[in-house]
Coordinates of C-alpha atoms in Angstrom, one line a residue:
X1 CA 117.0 108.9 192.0
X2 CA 120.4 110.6 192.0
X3 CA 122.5 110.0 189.3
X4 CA 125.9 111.7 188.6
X5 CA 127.6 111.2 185.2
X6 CA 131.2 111.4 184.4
X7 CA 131.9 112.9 181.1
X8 CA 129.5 115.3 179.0
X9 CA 130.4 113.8 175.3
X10 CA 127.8 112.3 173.1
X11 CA 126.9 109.3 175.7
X12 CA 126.9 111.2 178.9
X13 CA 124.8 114.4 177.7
X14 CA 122.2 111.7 175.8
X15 CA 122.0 109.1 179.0
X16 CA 122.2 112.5 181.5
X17 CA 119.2 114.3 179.5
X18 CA 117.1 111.4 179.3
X19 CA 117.2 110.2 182.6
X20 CA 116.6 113.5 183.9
X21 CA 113.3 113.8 181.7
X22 CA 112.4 110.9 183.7
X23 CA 112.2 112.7 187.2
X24 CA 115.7 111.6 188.2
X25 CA 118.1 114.4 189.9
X26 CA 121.3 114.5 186.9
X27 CA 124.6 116.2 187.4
X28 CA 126.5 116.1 184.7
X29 CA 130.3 116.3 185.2
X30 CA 133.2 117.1 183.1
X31 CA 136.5 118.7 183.7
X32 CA 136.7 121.1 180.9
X33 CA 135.8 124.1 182.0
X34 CA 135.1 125.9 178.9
X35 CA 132.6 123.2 177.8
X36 CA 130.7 123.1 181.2
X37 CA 130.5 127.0 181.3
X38 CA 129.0 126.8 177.5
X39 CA 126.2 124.1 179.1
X40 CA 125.3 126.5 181.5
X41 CA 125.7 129.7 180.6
X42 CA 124.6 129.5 177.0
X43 CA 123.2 125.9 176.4
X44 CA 125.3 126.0 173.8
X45 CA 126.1 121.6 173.5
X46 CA 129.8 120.1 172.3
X47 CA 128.1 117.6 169.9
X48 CA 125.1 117.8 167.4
X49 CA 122.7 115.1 167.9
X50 CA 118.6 116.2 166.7
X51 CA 116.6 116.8 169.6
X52 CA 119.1 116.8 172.3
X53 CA 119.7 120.8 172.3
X54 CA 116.0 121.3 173.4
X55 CA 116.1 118.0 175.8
X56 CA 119.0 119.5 177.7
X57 CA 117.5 123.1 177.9
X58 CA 114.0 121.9 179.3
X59 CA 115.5 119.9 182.2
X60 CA 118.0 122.6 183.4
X61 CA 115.3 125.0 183.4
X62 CA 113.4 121.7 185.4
X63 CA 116.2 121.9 187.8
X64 CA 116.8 118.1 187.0
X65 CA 120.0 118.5 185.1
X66 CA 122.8 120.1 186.5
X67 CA 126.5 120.4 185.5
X68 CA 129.8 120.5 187.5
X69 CA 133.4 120.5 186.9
X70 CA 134.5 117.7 189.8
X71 CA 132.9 114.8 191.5
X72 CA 131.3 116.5 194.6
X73 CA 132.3 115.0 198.0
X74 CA 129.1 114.7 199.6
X75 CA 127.5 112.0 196.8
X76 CA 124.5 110.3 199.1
X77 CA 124.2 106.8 199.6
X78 CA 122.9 104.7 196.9
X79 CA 123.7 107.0 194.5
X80 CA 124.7 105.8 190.6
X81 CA 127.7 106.9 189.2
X82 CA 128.1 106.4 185.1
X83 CA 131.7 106.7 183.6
X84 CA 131.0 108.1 180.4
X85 CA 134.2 109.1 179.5
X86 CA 136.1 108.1 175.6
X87 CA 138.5 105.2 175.1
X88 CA 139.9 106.1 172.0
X89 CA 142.2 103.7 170.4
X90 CA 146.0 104.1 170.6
X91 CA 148.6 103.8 167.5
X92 CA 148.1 99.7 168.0
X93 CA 144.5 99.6 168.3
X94 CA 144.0 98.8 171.7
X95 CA 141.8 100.9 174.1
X96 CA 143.0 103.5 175.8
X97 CA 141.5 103.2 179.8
X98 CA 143.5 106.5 181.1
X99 CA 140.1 108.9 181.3
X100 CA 138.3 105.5 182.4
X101 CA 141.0 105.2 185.9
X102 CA 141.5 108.4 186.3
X103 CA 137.5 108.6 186.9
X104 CA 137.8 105.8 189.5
X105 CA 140.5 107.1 191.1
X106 CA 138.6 110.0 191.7
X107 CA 135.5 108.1 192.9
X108 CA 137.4 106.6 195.1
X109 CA 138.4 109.3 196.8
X110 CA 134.7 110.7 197.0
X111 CA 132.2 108.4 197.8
X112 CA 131.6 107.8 201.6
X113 CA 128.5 105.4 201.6
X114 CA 127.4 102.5 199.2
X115 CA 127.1 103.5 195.5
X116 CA 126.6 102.0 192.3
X117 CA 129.7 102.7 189.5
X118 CA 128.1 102.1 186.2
X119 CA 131.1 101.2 182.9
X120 CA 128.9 103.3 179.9
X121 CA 132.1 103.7 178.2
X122 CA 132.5 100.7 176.1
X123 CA 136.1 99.3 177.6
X124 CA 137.4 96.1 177.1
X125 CA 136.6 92.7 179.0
X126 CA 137.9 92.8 182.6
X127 CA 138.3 96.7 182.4
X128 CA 135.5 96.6 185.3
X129 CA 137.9 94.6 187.4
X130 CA 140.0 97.3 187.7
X131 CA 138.0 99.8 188.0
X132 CA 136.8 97.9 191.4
X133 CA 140.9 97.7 192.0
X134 CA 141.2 100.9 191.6
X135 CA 138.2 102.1 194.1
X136 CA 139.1 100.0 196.6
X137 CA 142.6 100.9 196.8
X138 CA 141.5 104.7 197.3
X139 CA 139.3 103.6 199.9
X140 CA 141.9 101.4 201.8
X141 CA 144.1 104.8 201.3
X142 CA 141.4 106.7 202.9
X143 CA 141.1 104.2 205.7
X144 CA 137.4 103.9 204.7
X145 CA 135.8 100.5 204.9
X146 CA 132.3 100.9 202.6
X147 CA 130.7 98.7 200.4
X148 CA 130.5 99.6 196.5
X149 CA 129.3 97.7 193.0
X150 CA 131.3 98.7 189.4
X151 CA 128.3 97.5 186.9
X152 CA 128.6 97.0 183.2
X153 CA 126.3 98.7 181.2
X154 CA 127.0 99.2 177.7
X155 CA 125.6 101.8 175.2
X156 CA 123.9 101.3 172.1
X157 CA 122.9 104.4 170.7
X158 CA 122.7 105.1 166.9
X159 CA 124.2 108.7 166.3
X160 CA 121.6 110.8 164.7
X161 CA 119.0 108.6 166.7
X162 CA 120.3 108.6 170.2
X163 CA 117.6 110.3 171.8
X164 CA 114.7 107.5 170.3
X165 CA 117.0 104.3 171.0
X166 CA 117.5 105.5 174.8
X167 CA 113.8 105.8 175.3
X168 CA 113.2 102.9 173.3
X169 CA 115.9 100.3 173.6
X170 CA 115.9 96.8 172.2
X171 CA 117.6 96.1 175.4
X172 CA 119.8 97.0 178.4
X173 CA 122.0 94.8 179.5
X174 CA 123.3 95.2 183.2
X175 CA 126.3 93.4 183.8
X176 CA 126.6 92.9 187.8
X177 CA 126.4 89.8 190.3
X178 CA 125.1 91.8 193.1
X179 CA 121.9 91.7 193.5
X180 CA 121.9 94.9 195.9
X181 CA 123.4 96.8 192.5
X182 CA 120.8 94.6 189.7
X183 CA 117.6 96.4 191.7
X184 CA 119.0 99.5 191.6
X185 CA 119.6 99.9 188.0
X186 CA 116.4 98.3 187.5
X187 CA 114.9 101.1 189.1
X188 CA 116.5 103.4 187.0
X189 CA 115.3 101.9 184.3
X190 CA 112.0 100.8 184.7
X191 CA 110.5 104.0 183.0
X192 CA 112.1 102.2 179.8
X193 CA 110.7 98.9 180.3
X194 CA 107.5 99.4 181.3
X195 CA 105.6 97.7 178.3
X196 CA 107.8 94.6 177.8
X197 CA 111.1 94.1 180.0
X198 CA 114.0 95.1 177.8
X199 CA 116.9 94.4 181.4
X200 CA 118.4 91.6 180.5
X201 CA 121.4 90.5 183.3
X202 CA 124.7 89.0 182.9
X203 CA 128.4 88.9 184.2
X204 CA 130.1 91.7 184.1
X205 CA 132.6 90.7 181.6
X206 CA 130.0 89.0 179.7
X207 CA 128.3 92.3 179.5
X208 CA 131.5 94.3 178.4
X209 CA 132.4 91.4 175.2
X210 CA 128.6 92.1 174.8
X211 CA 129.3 95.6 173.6
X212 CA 132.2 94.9 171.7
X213 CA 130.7 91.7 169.6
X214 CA 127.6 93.6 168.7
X215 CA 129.4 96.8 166.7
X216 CA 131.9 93.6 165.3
X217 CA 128.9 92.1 164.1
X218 CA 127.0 95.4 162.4
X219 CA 130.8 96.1 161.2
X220 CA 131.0 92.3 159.5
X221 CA 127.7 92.5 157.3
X222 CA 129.0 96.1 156.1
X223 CA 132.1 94.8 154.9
X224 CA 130.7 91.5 153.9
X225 CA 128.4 93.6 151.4
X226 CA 131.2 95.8 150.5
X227 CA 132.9 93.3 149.1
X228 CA 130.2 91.6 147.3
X229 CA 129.6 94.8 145.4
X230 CA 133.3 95.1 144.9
X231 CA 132.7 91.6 143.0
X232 CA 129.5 93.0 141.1
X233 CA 131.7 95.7 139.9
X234 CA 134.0 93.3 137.9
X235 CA 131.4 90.6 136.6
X236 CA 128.3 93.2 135.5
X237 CA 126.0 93.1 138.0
X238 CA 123.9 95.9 140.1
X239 CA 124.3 94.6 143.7
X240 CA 121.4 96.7 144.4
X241 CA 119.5 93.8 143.3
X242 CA 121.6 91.4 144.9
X243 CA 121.2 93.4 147.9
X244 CA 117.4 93.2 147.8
X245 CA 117.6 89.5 146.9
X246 CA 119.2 88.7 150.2
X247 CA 118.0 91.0 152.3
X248 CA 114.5 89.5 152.1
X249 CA 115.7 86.6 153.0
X250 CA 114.8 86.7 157.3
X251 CA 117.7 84.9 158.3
X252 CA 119.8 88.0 157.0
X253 CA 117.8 91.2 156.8
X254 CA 118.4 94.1 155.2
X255 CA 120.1 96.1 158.4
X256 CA 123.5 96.8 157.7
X257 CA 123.9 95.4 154.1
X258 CA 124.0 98.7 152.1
X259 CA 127.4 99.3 150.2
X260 CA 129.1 102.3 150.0
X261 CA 132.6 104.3 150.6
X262 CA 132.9 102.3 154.0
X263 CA 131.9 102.5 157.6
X264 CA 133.2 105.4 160.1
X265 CA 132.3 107.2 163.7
X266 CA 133.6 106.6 167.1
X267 CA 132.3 103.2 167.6
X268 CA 132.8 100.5 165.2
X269 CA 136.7 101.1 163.6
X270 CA 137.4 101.7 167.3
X271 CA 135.4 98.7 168.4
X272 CA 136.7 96.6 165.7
X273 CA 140.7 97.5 166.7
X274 CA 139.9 96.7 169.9
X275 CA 138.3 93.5 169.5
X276 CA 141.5 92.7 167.5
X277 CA 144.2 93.9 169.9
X278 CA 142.6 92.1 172.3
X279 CA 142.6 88.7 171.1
X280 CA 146.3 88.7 169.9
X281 CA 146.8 90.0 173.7
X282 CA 145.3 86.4 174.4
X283 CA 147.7 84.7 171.5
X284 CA 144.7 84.1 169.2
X285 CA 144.7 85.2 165.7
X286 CA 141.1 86.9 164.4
X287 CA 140.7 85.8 161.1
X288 CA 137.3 87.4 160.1
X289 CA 137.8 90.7 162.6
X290 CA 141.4 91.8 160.4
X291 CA 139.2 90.9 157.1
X292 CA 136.4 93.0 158.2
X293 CA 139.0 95.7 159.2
X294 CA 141.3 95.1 156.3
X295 CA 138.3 95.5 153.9
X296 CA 136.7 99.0 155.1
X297 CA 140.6 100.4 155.0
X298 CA 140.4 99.4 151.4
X299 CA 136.4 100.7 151.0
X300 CA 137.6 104.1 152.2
X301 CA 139.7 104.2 148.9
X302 CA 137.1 103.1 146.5
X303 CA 135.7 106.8 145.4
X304 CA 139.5 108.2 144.4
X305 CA 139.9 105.2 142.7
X306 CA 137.1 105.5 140.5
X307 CA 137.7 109.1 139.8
X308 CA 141.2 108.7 139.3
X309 CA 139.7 105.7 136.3
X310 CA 137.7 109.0 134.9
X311 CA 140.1 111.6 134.8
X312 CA 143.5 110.0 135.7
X313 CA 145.9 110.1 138.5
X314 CA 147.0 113.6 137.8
X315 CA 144.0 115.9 139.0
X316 CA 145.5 119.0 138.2
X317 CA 142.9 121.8 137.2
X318 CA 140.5 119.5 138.2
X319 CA 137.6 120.7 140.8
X320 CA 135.1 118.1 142.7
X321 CA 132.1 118.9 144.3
X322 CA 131.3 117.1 147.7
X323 CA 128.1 116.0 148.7
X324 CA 128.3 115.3 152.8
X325 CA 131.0 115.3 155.3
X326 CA 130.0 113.4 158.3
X327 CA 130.3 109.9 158.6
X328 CA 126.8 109.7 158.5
X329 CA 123.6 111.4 158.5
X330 CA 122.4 112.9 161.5
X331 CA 125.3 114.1 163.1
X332 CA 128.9 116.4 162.7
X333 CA 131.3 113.5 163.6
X334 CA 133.7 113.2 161.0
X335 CA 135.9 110.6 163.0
X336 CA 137.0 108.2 160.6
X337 CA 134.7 109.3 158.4
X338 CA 135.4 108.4 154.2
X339 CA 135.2 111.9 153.2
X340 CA 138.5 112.8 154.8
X341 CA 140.4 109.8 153.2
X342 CA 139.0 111.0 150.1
X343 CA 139.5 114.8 150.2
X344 CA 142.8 114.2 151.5
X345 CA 143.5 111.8 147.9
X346 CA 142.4 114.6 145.5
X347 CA 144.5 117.6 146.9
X348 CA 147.3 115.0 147.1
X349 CA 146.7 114.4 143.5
X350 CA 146.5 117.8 142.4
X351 CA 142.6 118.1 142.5
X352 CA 140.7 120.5 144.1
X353 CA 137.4 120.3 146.1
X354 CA 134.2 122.3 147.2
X355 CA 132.3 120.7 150.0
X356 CA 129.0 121.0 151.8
X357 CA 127.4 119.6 154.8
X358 CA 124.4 120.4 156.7
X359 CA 126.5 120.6 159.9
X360 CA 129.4 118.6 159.8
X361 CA 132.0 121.5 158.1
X362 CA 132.8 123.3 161.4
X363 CA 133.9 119.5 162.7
X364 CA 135.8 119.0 159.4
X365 CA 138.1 122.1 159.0
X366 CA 139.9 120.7 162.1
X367 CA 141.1 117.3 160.1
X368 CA 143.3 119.1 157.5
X369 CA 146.2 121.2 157.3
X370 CA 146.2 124.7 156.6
X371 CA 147.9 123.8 153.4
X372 CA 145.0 121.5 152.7
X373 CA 142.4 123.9 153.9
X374 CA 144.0 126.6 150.7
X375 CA 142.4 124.0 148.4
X376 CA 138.7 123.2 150.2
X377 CA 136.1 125.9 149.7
X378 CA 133.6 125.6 152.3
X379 CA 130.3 126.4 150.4
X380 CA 127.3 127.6 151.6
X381 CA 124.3 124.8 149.4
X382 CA 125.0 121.4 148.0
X383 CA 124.4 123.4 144.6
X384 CA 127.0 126.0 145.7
X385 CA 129.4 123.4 145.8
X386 CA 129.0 122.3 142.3
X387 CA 130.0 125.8 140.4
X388 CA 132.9 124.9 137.6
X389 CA 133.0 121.6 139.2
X390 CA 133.9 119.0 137.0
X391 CA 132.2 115.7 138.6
X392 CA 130.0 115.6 142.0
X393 CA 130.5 113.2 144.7
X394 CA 127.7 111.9 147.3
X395 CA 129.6 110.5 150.0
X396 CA 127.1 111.0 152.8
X397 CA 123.4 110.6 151.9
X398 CA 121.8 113.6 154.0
X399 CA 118.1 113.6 153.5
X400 CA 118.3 116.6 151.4
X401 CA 120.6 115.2 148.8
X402 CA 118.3 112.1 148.5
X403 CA 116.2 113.8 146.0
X404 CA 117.9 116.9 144.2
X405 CA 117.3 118.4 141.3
X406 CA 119.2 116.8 138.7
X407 CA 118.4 119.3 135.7
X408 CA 119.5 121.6 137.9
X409 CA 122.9 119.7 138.4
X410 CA 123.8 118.9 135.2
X411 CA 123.2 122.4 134.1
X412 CA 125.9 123.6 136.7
X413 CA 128.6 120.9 136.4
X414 CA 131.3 121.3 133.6
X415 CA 130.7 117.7 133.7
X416 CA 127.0 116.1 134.0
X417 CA 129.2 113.3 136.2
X418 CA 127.8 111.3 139.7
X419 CA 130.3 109.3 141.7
X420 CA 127.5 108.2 144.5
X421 CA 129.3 106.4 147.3
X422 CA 126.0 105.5 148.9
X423 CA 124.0 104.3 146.0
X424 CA 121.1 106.5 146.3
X425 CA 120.4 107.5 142.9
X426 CA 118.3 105.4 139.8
X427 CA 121.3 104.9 137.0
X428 CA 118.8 104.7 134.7
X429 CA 117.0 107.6 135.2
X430 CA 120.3 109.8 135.7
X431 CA 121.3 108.6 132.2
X432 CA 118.3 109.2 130.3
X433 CA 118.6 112.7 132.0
X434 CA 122.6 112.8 129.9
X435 CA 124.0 112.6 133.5
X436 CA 126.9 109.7 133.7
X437 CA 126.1 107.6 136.7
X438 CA 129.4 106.0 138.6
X439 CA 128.4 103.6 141.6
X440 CA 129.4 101.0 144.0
X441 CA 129.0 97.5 142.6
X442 CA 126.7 99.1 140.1
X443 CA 128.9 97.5 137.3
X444 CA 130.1 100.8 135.8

């Protein structure tokens, strides 16, 4: 089949490379220059997501993938076209659609035959709508009277594991009424659903809430169990346990329910805003949405806060060691990631701070000033980082930090001190080591 996809970020290069390892003809399309040239010329990719480098390489060299800088105007009937593009929020939270209509206002003035527009950015409900409006009116412009379908088909792809849930999916929901546009996409995606159907179909704008209420949901349990451990902090008790106790139970799981520093990325604080702006756009006030929000603002604090109950609010002379950048592992996005807020606390507070991260550091380095930057030292090891440092801090928990060498550690730090924001290490056996163990909801 031919596909064309509209943006080479993290979604377009994963859904591009994957359908193109299927058989399918890909082009790829994005109208940075410099980033297109990089695909082509030197493979070199704008994100970092394991296994997608080699994926991408393999099916150029295939001659299935191909990238360009515009929307060609000789796209062949029946073709799918996925908008792929970002809808970061604005200052208020909301959405913003202007990549998303500028994309099909461009379609519009491509396509000359029936094709199939396919929403893979998430967008808010009814943003399909005008998307249709928006085609049409380029068309009417153009004097052209063609048929056309604008499907919703949202993404759900864990970063770090994008590869494995596009091949794998738990499901794929297409959101269309036309049943001309339903059998193409399940064509495309039959590869994926060979085993056990995975396509399950809905309205449009059922689809695109679909998105949204799923990330709300995986964003709610975080910040539900967040604050339980904020609780187990101030009545002695490990929520570790209390984690364990309910996450056995079926009915809850244990997906989702690990405390922490708080949740980051490009999906669920934008998501969650969203969600938000736009039910006070429909006068209705979303009680448990502004919680969960409200709550990971204040989780993103938590680590300062326990260092500045160590060593007190002035930080002068005082030198941290972080463990992990990213917002999680498997990937260099920092957006919204914990480790900024943090960082950002300390060197307001006098402190200074040494940081590694498997890949994340490049990605970083653009967050903070240059006046910042004079007080981060970008190391080269986990255990580089920790040289006359007076306290450690695990904020992302890379595999490689999951099991360090603790004698080793202590026998660097000025301080044998762990602040772990992901609750990865046994207390116990960190104290009979002499290492002081400072968690979340660990009852400190």
């Amino acid at each position: 089949m031919k596909v064309y996809i509209v943006g080479t970020g993290y979604v377009g290069l994963v859904t591009g490379s994957c359908l193109a390892e299927m058989g399918n003809e890909v082009v790829c399309i994005d109208n940075d220059i410099k980033k297109i040239n990089n695909l082509i010329e030197k493979g070199v990719l704008p994100i970092y997501e394991p296994g997608l480098e080699e994926l991408v390489k393999n099916n150029i060299n295939a001659n299935r993938l191909s990238f360009k800088t515009s929307i060609p105007n000789d796209i062949p009937e029946n073709s799918i076209i996925f908008i792929a593009v970002g809808t970061p929020s604005d200052d208020k939270g909301k959405a913003n659609l202007e990549y998303v209509y500028q994309v099909a206002k461009e379609i519009g003035q491509k396509i000359s035959s029936y094709c199939v527009i396919v929403n893979k950015s998430t967008v808010p409900v009814t943003t399909g709508d005008k998307v249709e409006e928006i085609i049409q009116k380029e068309l009417i412009d153009r004097q052209l009277s063609i048929t056309f379908d604008v499907v919703s088909n949202p993404e759900f792809l864990k970063e770090g594991d994008a590869i494995k849930d596009f091949n794998f999916p738990d499901r794929i929901i297409i959101g269309s009424n036309s049943e001309k546009a339903k059998d193409i996409m399940t064509q495309l995606y039959s590869p994926f659903s060979i085993r056990k159907s995975k396509l399950i179909y809905m309205a449009r704008r059922d689809a695109e809430m679909t998105k949204y209420a799923a990330n709300a949901m995986l964003a709610t349990k975080i910040s539900f169990m967040n604050e339980i451990s904020q609780i187990c902090d101030l009545t002695g008790v490990d929520v570790e346990n209390v984690r364990y106790g309910i996450g056995s139970d079926k009915r809850i799981g244990f997906s989702f329910i690990y405390p922490g520093c708080g949740y980051g990325g490009s999906c669920f604080p934008k998501d969650v805003k969203a969600l938000i702006q736009t039910s006070n756009e429909n006068n209705f006030t979303p009680l448990v949405l502004n919680a969960v929000e409200d709550r990971n603002l204040l989780q993103k604090e938590i680590l300062f806060n326990k260092v500045v109950q160590e060593f007190g609010k002035d930080l002068s002379h005082k030198i941290f060691s972080i463990w992990g950048l990213s917002f999680k592992p498997g990937t260099d996005d920092i957006r919204e990631a914990p480790s900024i807020m943090t960082i950002k606390s300390i060197l307001k507070n006098g402190g200074k701070v040494q940081v590694f991260d498997p890949v994340a550091m490049k990605s970083a380095k653009k967050e903070f000033s240059e006046n910042e930057l004079s007080q981060i030292k970008f190391c080269d090891s986990e255990y580089d980082s920790l040289n006359d440092a007076d306290a450690m801090i695990l904020i992302t928990e890379w595999r490689q930090f999951r099991q360090p060498d603790f004698i080793k550690i202590k026998s660097i730090l000025k301080t044998p001190l762990i602040f772990d924001g992901r609750n990865q290490y046994n207390p116990q056996y960190l104290k009979d080591n002499g290492i002081k163990y400072i968690g979340v909801g660990r009852s400190n």
